Every structure is written in C-alpha cells, then in structure tokens.
Amino acid sequence: MVASGDAMESRIGRMCIERGLKMTGQRRVIARVLSEAEDHPDVEELYRRAVDLDSRISVATVYRTVRLLEEKGILERRDFGGGRARYEATEEGDHYHLIDVDTGKVVEFEDAEHTALMHRIAERLGFDLVSHRLELFARRKPTPPDEKPARAARAASKDGSRR
Amino acid sequence: MVASGDAMESRIGRMCIERGLKMTGQRRVIARVLSEAEDHPDVEELYRRAVDLDSRISVATVYRTVRLLEEKGILERRDFGGGRARYEATEEGDHYHLIDVDTGKVVEFEDAEHTALMHRIAERLGFDLVSHRLELFARRKPTPPDEKPARAARAASKDGSRR
DNA sequence: TTAATTGCAAAAGATTTGCGGGGTT
DNA sequence: AACCCCGCAAATCTTTTGCAATTAA
C-alpha cells in the first residue's frame, strides 16, 4: 500500500489516525476546522467553516463526525445555553468557562483550587468523581469613573459561534 | 366577590398568587405537583403527575406554565444531560447536584466554600457573577471488603424523572 | 366584560437515521 | 473485495405557537 504521510494532517486528524479511524476527505476537513478553531463553535458553524474548505460536505456528516470524535474522547461537548451544543478539542488539565451574559463571549480559565474542591466534595458524599461541569454567567464589571480603565483580562477571550 | 381562601393552596400556588398570576384550574394542579415533587422532574413527568390529578391538562400548558414560573423566579430549570430540561422549585441559598452516573440518582449538596470561590473567580476575571452552574458526575465509592458497610450518605438522594 | 389562558395540532429547531451510491483500507 | 462513510431527505424529539374557544378577575 502507499505510505500515508501524516505530514499535512491536522492535530486532530493525527489523533483520528492514532485511534484507527478511517480518514475520509470530509473527516480530514472537519478535523482541520476543529484543529484551527480557537472558540467553541456549534455544528452549524463547523459546517460553514468546513464548506468553505470543501463544498462536498453535508451537515449530517458534521453531526456524525462530531459525535464520533466525542465518543473517542477527542472532542468535548459544551452547553452554554442557547439550544445548540458547542464543541472544543479535549485539552490537558481541566479548564472552565465564564460566559458574558451581555455579549455571549466566553472566557476560559483554570482553577486548581476549584478542581481539588470538587474531588473533596464527591469524596465527602461517598463518591468517586468521574467528571464535572462548571459554568459562570457574569457581567463585565463597570469601570469606575475615577480609575484608569482596566486592562484586558489575562484569560483568553473566545467568542462563540455566530448568533 | 367571594373570599378566596388560600388555605388549600399549595406552596407554589401561593407564590403564584403573590406575584399576581391568574390562577386557573390547571395552574393550581401544576403548582401542587411542583410543590409536592421531591425530585427533579422533566415536563413529561410533570404532565403525567398533573393528569393523574386532573385529566383536563395538556402538555402545552405544562410547558407554558413551567416557562412562566421560571421567568417569575419560582422555578429553576436544570440540565442533567439526557436531552430534556428538568425543574425544581427555587430554594433559599445555593445548592448543587451530583449525578450518579450508574443509576441517574441525583444527590443535592450545599457548599459555601464553593459559592464563595465562584464569586472570587469572577471577580479576578473582572466580572460580577450573575449565576453559575455546577454538576458533578460521579460513581458510588465501592465499599472496602474489610470495613463495615457505609451508612447512607447524609445528603438527600433524589431521583430524577422516569427513564 | 375583557384580557389572559387553554387545547389541539401544526410548526419549529436541533439532531439522528435509512438507504443507495461511493470511497478507504 | 469488504466494509465503512457520505449525501439526501425523511424521521425523531423536545419545545413553541397560531387560533378559536373558555375562563378568571
């Protein structure tokens, strides 16, 4: 058989191959879109981005692929309210999301203290923690008129899919 | 007019009256079902329980009522996974949910430390916390063979709606 | 009386699926 | 060649809504 060079394969594309998934053209495209996404797109948005790269892709396939990758642990499904599921690549270490209730922007953050606390709480109740889910809904703090405007938050601000 | 005694009104029924909602027969029934619920039923389940008390109720009305009560702050909508929204009466103080991944049972718990931490985190990111959401998914800890079996957890164990 | 509420069934929005054709291993 | 995957459209599932009839205030 022909040697299949992974050289041009996206990060998620490589993960698919590692897990022995059959790499079709559309999977490669979707994997690339996901690899390049820095936000938390929903299926509609993934579909738009994928079609931009290759028009021979249907929403059904995006749904099927996103589902498959979630089962394989490559993707994680999120619910930020708004009816549609949103996705992001699985990353090392837990991180959480703060949703700006006015703009819909999503800010990611880590907090080891919180993670540890979750384990302690489950423990206290007689359980082993399998996973947990945390979302903060918040409003940007108004800048006090007398102080110099606050600089941008250190955490990355990632917007969601289009409205 | 005839004096309308609240005496036989359910707890949530009284809250509806306080907020000036028009009390129809179906609302009274749904309010009663909600007042008596000790779990986190979804709309289907609420509908079943309501119909048991009065067959002249439609699912549409349950959907409409549950939505109205949520807007009025009387109910809170929950998402424990599984596709359908689930509801519980708003209570004093924040409490959270641990879902047993094997049985679907829901355990409620409070944790002031966690609540405080959430405010601190939002603050740190430059936001005012509006609300937050936390769910633990966990598995009951196996009883070590050498020790006497653990007694029931102190927290109340509430199951969800039927599967 | 008057405006709000209800039932019914149709509509909507998101996601899944059956099927015949096509691509990957 | 064998089996998996794709596109399409129809099907599901949950929740919402238009409309005419009914009811609380």
Short mmCIF file of C-alpha atoms (C1' of nucleotides) in Angstrom, two decimals:
data_model
loop_
_atom_site.label_atom_id
_atom_site.label_comp_id
_atom_site.label_asym_id
_atom_site.label_seq_id
_atom_site.Cartn_x
_atom_site.Cartn_y
_atom_site.Cartn_z
CA MET A 1 0.00 0.00 0.00
CA VAL A 2 1.01 3.59 -0.40
CA ALA A 3 2.63 5.20 2.64
CA SER A 4 0.23 7.78 4.01
CA GLY A 5 2.27 10.76 5.17
CA ASP A 6 0.79 12.42 8.25
CA ALA A 7 2.82 15.50 7.48
CA MET A 8 -0.11 17.59 6.28
CA GLU A 9 -2.53 16.07 8.76
CA SER A 10 -4.03 18.44 11.33
CA ARG A 11 -3.54 17.83 15.01
CA ILE A 12 -6.97 16.30 15.40
CA GLY A 13 -6.53 14.47 12.13
CA ARG A 14 -3.50 12.76 13.65
CA MET A 15 -5.48 11.85 16.71
CA CYS A 16 -8.09 10.23 14.47
CA ILE A 17 -5.44 8.13 12.77
CA GLU A 18 -3.95 7.13 16.12
CA ARG A 19 -7.31 5.73 17.10
CA GLY A 20 -7.62 3.88 13.84
CA LEU A 21 -10.43 5.93 12.31
CA LYS A 22 -10.88 5.73 8.58
CA MET A 23 -9.77 9.06 7.17
CA THR A 24 -12.10 10.29 4.50
CA GLY A 25 -11.85 13.61 2.77
CA GLN A 26 -14.63 15.14 4.83
CA ARG A 27 -13.19 13.89 8.09
CA ARG A 28 -9.89 15.43 7.22
CA VAL A 29 -11.55 18.75 6.54
CA ILE A 30 -13.63 18.68 9.70
CA ALA A 31 -10.60 17.67 11.74
CA ARG A 32 -8.73 20.61 10.33
CA VAL A 33 -11.53 23.04 11.07
CA LEU A 34 -11.63 21.75 14.63
CA SER A 35 -7.87 21.93 14.99
CA GLU A 36 -7.83 25.55 13.89
CA ALA A 37 -10.84 26.64 15.93
CA GLU A 38 -9.95 28.85 18.86
CA ASP A 39 -13.51 29.23 20.02
CA HIS A 40 -16.42 26.90 20.80
CA PRO A 41 -18.33 26.51 17.55
CA ASP A 42 -21.65 24.73 17.23
CA VAL A 43 -22.40 22.28 14.42
CA GLU A 44 -23.85 24.95 12.15
CA GLU A 45 -20.69 26.98 12.45
CA LEU A 46 -18.42 23.98 11.93
CA TYR A 47 -20.44 23.17 8.86
CA ARG A 48 -19.99 26.69 7.48
CA ARG A 49 -16.25 26.60 8.03
CA ALA A 50 -15.95 23.13 6.55
CA VAL A 51 -17.91 24.02 3.45
CA ASP A 52 -15.60 26.96 2.89
CA LEU A 53 -12.76 24.47 2.51
CA ASP A 54 -14.64 21.80 0.62
CA SER A 55 -18.21 22.19 -0.53
CA ARG A 56 -18.81 18.44 -0.71
CA ILE A 57 -19.75 18.16 2.95
CA SER A 58 -23.20 17.84 4.49
CA VAL A 59 -24.40 18.85 7.94
CA ALA A 60 -25.29 15.24 8.60
CA THR A 61 -21.65 14.31 8.27
CA VAL A 62 -20.61 17.07 10.61
CA TYR A 63 -23.10 15.79 13.16
CA ARG A 64 -21.88 12.24 12.70
CA THR A 65 -18.22 13.18 12.91
CA VAL A 66 -18.57 15.40 15.93
CA ARG A 67 -20.42 12.61 17.69
CA LEU A 68 -17.79 10.05 16.77
CA LEU A 69 -14.95 12.26 17.95
CA GLU A 70 -16.73 12.90 21.20
CA GLU A 71 -17.10 9.16 21.78
CA LYS A 72 -13.40 8.77 21.06
CA GLY A 73 -12.58 11.42 23.63
CA ILE A 74 -11.09 13.76 21.07
CA LEU A 75 -13.81 16.37 21.41
CA GLU A 76 -15.90 17.68 24.27
CA ARG A 77 -19.45 18.84 24.01
CA ARG A 78 -20.43 22.01 25.84
CA ASP A 79 -23.73 23.63 26.66
CA PHE A 80 -23.55 27.36 27.14
CA GLY A 81 -27.29 27.83 26.79
CA GLY A 82 -28.86 28.81 23.52
CA GLY A 83 -30.09 25.43 22.45
CA ARG A 84 -27.18 24.16 20.37
CA ALA A 85 -24.32 22.02 21.56
CA ARG A 86 -20.89 23.51 21.14
CA TYR A 87 -17.59 21.73 20.76
CA GLU A 88 -13.95 22.11 21.61
CA ALA A 89 -10.92 19.85 21.42
CA THR A 90 -10.13 17.95 24.59
CA GLU A 91 -7.22 19.55 26.36
CA GLU A 92 -4.83 18.60 29.10
CA GLY A 93 -5.99 19.67 32.51
CA ASP A 94 -9.40 20.96 33.47
CA HIS A 95 -10.49 24.37 32.42
CA TYR A 96 -13.79 26.13 32.81
CA HIS A 97 -15.86 28.78 31.11
CA LEU A 98 -17.27 32.13 32.06
CA ILE A 99 -19.98 33.38 29.70
CA ASP A 100 -20.51 37.13 29.43
CA VAL A 101 -24.29 37.37 29.67
CA ASP A 102 -24.34 40.61 27.67
CA THR A 103 -22.15 39.66 24.74
CA GLY A 104 -22.08 35.87 24.74
CA LYS A 105 -18.27 35.96 24.78
CA VAL A 106 -16.66 33.01 26.50
CA VAL A 107 -13.68 33.42 28.78
CA GLU A 108 -11.71 30.32 29.71
CA PHE A 109 -9.97 29.93 33.00
CA GLU A 110 -8.29 27.34 35.15
CA ASP A 111 -8.54 27.00 38.86
CA ALA A 112 -6.75 24.20 40.64
CA GLU A 113 -8.44 25.12 43.90
CA HIS A 114 -11.84 24.52 42.37
CA THR A 115 -10.81 21.23 40.80
CA ALA A 116 -9.49 19.97 44.12
CA LEU A 117 -12.62 21.10 45.89
CA MET A 118 -14.80 19.09 43.51
CA HIS A 119 -12.93 15.93 44.35
CA ARG A 120 -13.22 16.64 48.04
CA ILE A 121 -16.97 17.20 47.79
CA ALA A 122 -17.59 13.99 45.86
CA GLU A 123 -15.44 12.18 48.37
CA ARG A 124 -17.41 13.62 51.25
CA LEU A 125 -20.63 12.32 49.68
CA GLY A 126 -19.18 8.86 49.23
CA PHE A 127 -18.47 9.05 45.51
CA ASP A 128 -15.55 8.98 43.12
CA LEU A 129 -15.67 11.97 40.83
CA VAL A 130 -15.98 10.95 37.19
CA SER A 131 -16.34 14.40 35.67
CA HIS A 132 -17.83 17.74 36.46
CA ARG A 133 -19.25 20.73 34.75
CA LEU A 134 -18.97 24.35 35.76
CA GLU A 135 -20.11 27.49 34.01
CA LEU A 136 -20.15 31.02 35.30
CA PHE A 137 -22.56 33.54 33.85
CA ALA A 138 -21.37 37.03 34.60
CA ARG A 139 -21.39 40.65 33.59
CA ARG A 140 -18.31 42.75 32.90
CA LYS A 141 -17.61 44.91 35.88
CA PRO A 142 -18.29 48.58 35.11
CA THR A 143 -15.12 50.69 35.08
CA PRO A 144 -15.15 53.12 38.00
CA PRO A 145 -15.10 56.66 36.52
CA ASP A 146 -12.15 57.79 38.66
CA GLU A 147 -9.76 54.99 37.85
CA LYS A 148 -7.85 54.34 34.70
CA PRO A 149 -9.61 51.77 32.52
CA ALA A 150 -8.78 48.17 33.41
CA ARG A 151 -6.50 46.35 31.01
CA ALA A 152 -7.78 43.30 29.23
CA ALA A 153 -8.23 40.23 31.35
CA ARG A 154 -5.32 37.85 31.26
CA ALA A 155 -7.53 34.97 30.32
CA ALA A 156 -8.17 34.44 26.64
CA SER A 157 -11.50 35.74 25.44
CA LYS A 158 -13.07 33.39 23.00
CA ASP A 159 -16.29 34.16 21.29
CA GLY A 160 -18.78 31.51 20.39
CA SER A 161 -20.42 30.75 17.10
CA ARG A 162 -22.30 33.38 15.21
CA ARG A 163 -25.64 34.46 16.54
CA MET B 1 -66.94 38.75 45.46
CA VAL B 2 -66.34 35.54 47.22
CA ALA B 3 -63.35 35.49 49.53
CA SER B 4 -60.79 33.14 48.05
CA GLY B 5 -59.16 31.25 50.87
CA ASP B 6 -55.55 30.39 50.20
CA ALA B 7 -55.83 27.70 52.82
CA MET B 8 -55.85 24.84 50.35
CA GLU B 9 -53.38 26.48 48.02
CA SER B 10 -50.05 24.74 47.58
CA ARG B 11 -46.84 26.48 48.48
CA ILE B 12 -46.07 27.30 44.87
CA GLY B 13 -49.71 28.17 44.31
CA ARG B 14 -49.37 30.83 46.98
CA MET B 15 -46.24 32.17 45.34
CA CYS B 16 -48.16 32.48 42.08
CA ILE B 17 -50.86 34.50 43.79
CA GLU B 18 -48.29 36.72 45.47
CA ARG B 19 -46.94 37.60 42.05
CA GLY B 20 -50.40 38.31 40.74
CA LEU B 21 -50.70 35.37 38.38
CA LYS B 22 -54.17 34.39 37.28
CA MET B 23 -54.95 31.10 38.99
CA THR B 24 -56.61 28.70 36.63
CA GLY B 25 -57.51 25.16 37.50
CA GLN B 26 -54.58 23.75 35.57
CA ARG B 27 -52.12 26.15 37.13
CA ARG B 28 -53.31 25.15 40.54
CA VAL B 29 -52.77 21.50 39.73
CA ILE B 30 -49.35 22.05 38.23
CA ALA B 31 -48.36 24.21 41.19
CA ARG B 32 -49.42 21.45 43.51
CA VAL B 33 -47.48 18.82 41.60
CA LEU B 34 -44.42 21.02 41.73
CA SER B 35 -44.88 21.74 45.42
CA GLU B 36 -45.06 18.07 46.22
CA ALA B 37 -42.19 16.99 43.98
CA GLU B 38 -39.10 15.98 45.88
CA ASP B 39 -37.11 15.22 42.77
CA HIS B 40 -36.28 17.00 39.52
CA PRO B 41 -39.00 16.02 37.07
CA ASP B 42 -38.98 16.88 33.40
CA VAL B 43 -42.04 18.21 31.59
CA GLU B 44 -43.25 14.76 30.56
CA GLU B 45 -43.18 13.61 34.13
CA LEU B 46 -44.89 16.74 35.42
CA TYR B 47 -47.55 16.20 32.80
CA ARG B 48 -48.11 12.61 33.92
CA ARG B 49 -48.45 13.63 37.55
CA ALA B 50 -50.74 16.52 36.71
CA VAL B 51 -53.02 14.39 34.56
CA ASP B 52 -53.36 11.95 37.44
CA LEU B 53 -54.95 14.77 39.43
CA ASP B 54 -56.95 16.34 36.64
CA SER B 55 -57.16 14.94 33.14
CA ARG B 56 -58.09 18.28 31.61
CA ILE B 57 -54.49 19.37 31.18
CA SER B 58 -52.34 19.37 28.07
CA VAL B 59 -48.57 19.15 27.74
CA ALA B 60 -48.59 22.52 26.06
CA THR B 61 -49.95 24.07 29.23
CA VAL B 62 -47.30 22.37 31.32
CA TYR B 63 -44.64 23.77 29.02
CA ARG B 64 -46.20 27.22 29.18
CA THR B 65 -46.60 27.15 32.94
CA VAL B 66 -43.14 25.88 33.68
CA ARG B 67 -41.73 28.60 31.48
CA LEU B 68 -43.81 31.28 33.16
CA LEU B 69 -42.81 30.15 36.61
CA GLU B 70 -39.19 30.13 35.62
CA GLU B 71 -39.46 33.71 34.38
CA LYS B 72 -41.07 34.64 37.68
CA GLY B 73 -38.21 33.08 39.56
CA ILE B 74 -40.41 30.46 41.18
CA LEU B 75 -38.83 27.55 39.34
CA GLU B 76 -35.36 26.74 38.14
CA ARG B 77 -34.52 24.82 35.02
CA ARG B 78 -31.79 22.19 35.21
CA ASP B 79 -29.89 20.20 32.66
CA PHE B 80 -28.56 16.89 33.87
CA GLY B 81 -27.96 15.57 30.39
CA GLY B 82 -30.45 13.37 28.62
CA GLY B 83 -32.00 15.96 26.38
CA ARG B 84 -34.91 17.18 28.48
CA ALA B 85 -34.96 20.13 30.82
CA ARG B 86 -35.78 19.33 34.42
CA TYR B 87 -37.30 21.57 37.04
CA GLU B 88 -37.23 22.23 40.73
CA ALA B 89 -38.63 24.92 42.98
CA THR B 90 -36.30 27.79 43.74
CA GLU B 91 -34.90 27.45 47.23
CA GLU B 92 -33.07 29.68 49.64
CA GLY B 93 -29.33 29.52 49.28
CA ASP B 94 -27.40 27.86 46.50
CA HIS B 95 -27.29 24.13 46.26
CA TYR B 96 -25.75 21.86 43.68
CA HIS B 97 -26.22 18.42 42.21
CA LEU B 98 -24.19 15.26 41.99
CA ILE B 99 -25.50 12.78 39.45
CA ASP B 100 -24.71 9.10 39.98
CA VAL B 101 -23.54 8.04 36.53
CA ASP B 102 -24.62 4.46 37.11
CA THR B 103 -28.12 4.98 38.44
CA GLY B 104 -29.06 8.50 37.41
CA LYS B 105 -29.88 9.32 41.02
CA VAL B 106 -29.37 12.94 41.95
CA VAL B 107 -27.78 13.93 45.26
CA GLU B 108 -28.12 17.53 46.37
CA PHE B 109 -25.49 19.28 48.42
CA GLU B 110 -24.50 22.71 49.60
CA ASP B 111 -21.04 24.12 49.81
CA ALA B 112 -20.47 27.66 50.95
CA GLU B 113 -16.80 27.39 50.13
CA HIS B 114 -17.60 26.67 46.51
CA THR B 115 -20.10 29.50 46.28
CA ALA B 116 -17.59 31.96 47.66
CA LEU B 117 -14.92 30.69 45.32
CA MET B 118 -17.14 31.31 42.31
CA HIS B 119 -17.52 34.95 43.24
CA ARG B 120 -13.80 35.28 43.76
CA ILE B 121 -13.04 33.77 40.36
CA ALA B 122 -15.48 36.04 38.52
CA GLU B 123 -14.03 38.99 40.38
CA ARG B 124 -10.50 38.00 39.41
CA LEU B 125 -11.54 37.94 35.75
CA GLY B 126 -13.14 41.38 36.00
CA PHE B 127 -16.77 40.28 36.14
CA ASP B 128 -19.70 40.38 38.51
CA LEU B 129 -21.13 36.91 38.93
CA VAL B 130 -24.75 36.71 37.77
CA SER B 131 -25.28 32.99 38.22
CA HIS B 132 -23.39 29.79 37.94
CA ARG B 133 -23.96 26.17 37.24
CA LEU B 134 -22.21 23.16 38.70
CA GLU B 135 -22.84 19.48 38.27
CA LEU B 136 -20.75 16.58 39.46
CA PHE B 137 -20.94 13.24 37.70
CA ALA B 138 -19.67 10.52 39.95
CA ARG B 139 -19.72 6.88 40.84
CA ARG B 140 -20.57 5.47 44.25
CA LYS B 141 -17.38 4.51 46.02
CA PRO B 142 -17.04 0.74 46.36
CA THR B 143 -17.28 -0.47 49.95
CA PRO B 144 -13.90 -1.81 51.09
CA PRO B 145 -14.37 -5.53 51.88
CA ASP B 146 -12.76 -5.27 55.35
CA GLU B 147 -14.82 -2.44 56.71
CA LYS B 148 -18.40 -2.43 57.84
CA PRO B 149 -20.73 -1.17 55.07
CA ALA B 150 -21.03 2.60 54.92
CA ARG B 151 -24.26 4.07 56.19
CA ALA B 152 -26.40 6.07 53.83
CA ALA B 153 -25.00 9.43 52.81
CA ARG B 154 -26.30 12.31 54.84
CA ALA B 155 -27.32 14.24 51.78
CA ALA B 156 -30.79 13.57 50.43
CA SER B 157 -30.87 11.28 47.44
CA LYS B 158 -33.37 12.40 44.88
CA ASP B 159 -34.04 10.50 41.75
CA GLY B 160 -34.95 12.14 38.52
CA SER B 161 -37.86 11.53 36.25
CA ARG B 162 -38.52 8.12 34.80
CA ARG B 163 -36.18 6.85 32.13
"C1'" DT C 1 -66.88 42.42 30.05
"C1'" DT C 2 -62.16 41.93 28.89
"C1'" DA C 3 -57.83 40.24 28.65
"C1'" DA C 4 -55.43 36.16 29.80
"C1'" DT C 5 -55.30 31.14 29.37
"C1'" DT C 6 -56.11 26.61 27.31
"C1'" DG C 7 -56.26 22.52 23.93
"C1'" DC C 8 -55.16 20.94 19.75
"C1'" DA C 9 -52.48 20.35 16.18
"C1'" DA C 10 -49.25 22.28 13.29
"C1'" DA C 11 -44.60 24.40 13.34
"C1'" DA C 12 -40.05 24.97 14.59
"C1'" DG C 13 -35.30 23.88 15.82
"C1'" DA C 14 -31.75 20.50 16.65
"C1'" DT C 15 -30.07 16.11 15.86
"C1'" DT C 16 -30.48 11.33 14.12
"C1'" DT C 17 -31.15 7.82 10.69
"C1'" DG C 18 -32.47 4.70 6.48
"C1'" DC C 19 -30.94 3.94 2.06
"C1'" DG C 20 -28.49 3.61 -2.20
"C1'" DG C 21 -24.08 5.06 -4.05
"C1'" DG C 22 -19.16 5.81 -3.38
"C1'" DG C 23 -14.55 5.82 -1.13
"C1'" DT C 24 -10.91 3.79 2.10
"C1'" DT C 25 -8.27 0.10 3.77
"C1'" DA D 1 -13.34 -7.11 -2.30
"C1'" DA D 2 -15.30 -5.87 2.10
"C1'" DC D 3 -16.79 -2.62 4.89
"C1'" DC D 4 -17.24 1.87 6.31
"C1'" DC D 5 -18.77 6.50 5.15
"C1'" DC D 6 -21.44 10.09 2.62
"C1'" DG D 7 -25.27 12.90 0.93
"C1'" DC D 8 -30.07 13.43 0.88
"C1'" DA D 9 -34.23 13.61 2.73
"C1'" DA D 10 -37.32 11.81 5.85
"C1'" DA D 11 -37.86 10.90 10.68
"C1'" DT D 12 -37.34 11.96 15.77
"C1'" DC D 13 -37.55 14.50 19.76
"C1'" DT D 14 -38.29 18.39 22.55
"C1'" DT D 15 -40.34 22.73 22.88
"C1'" DT D 16 -43.02 26.59 20.89
"C1'" DT D 17 -47.01 28.76 18.74
"C1'" DG D 18 -51.42 30.17 16.00
"C1'" DC D 19 -56.13 30.07 16.58
"C1'" DA D 20 -60.67 29.65 18.30
"C1'" DA D 21 -62.98 28.52 22.50
"C1'" DT D 22 -63.01 29.13 27.57
"C1'" DT D 23 -62.32 31.28 31.95
"C1'" DA D 24 -60.52 34.14 35.79
"C1'" DA D 25 -60.85 38.63 37.61
#
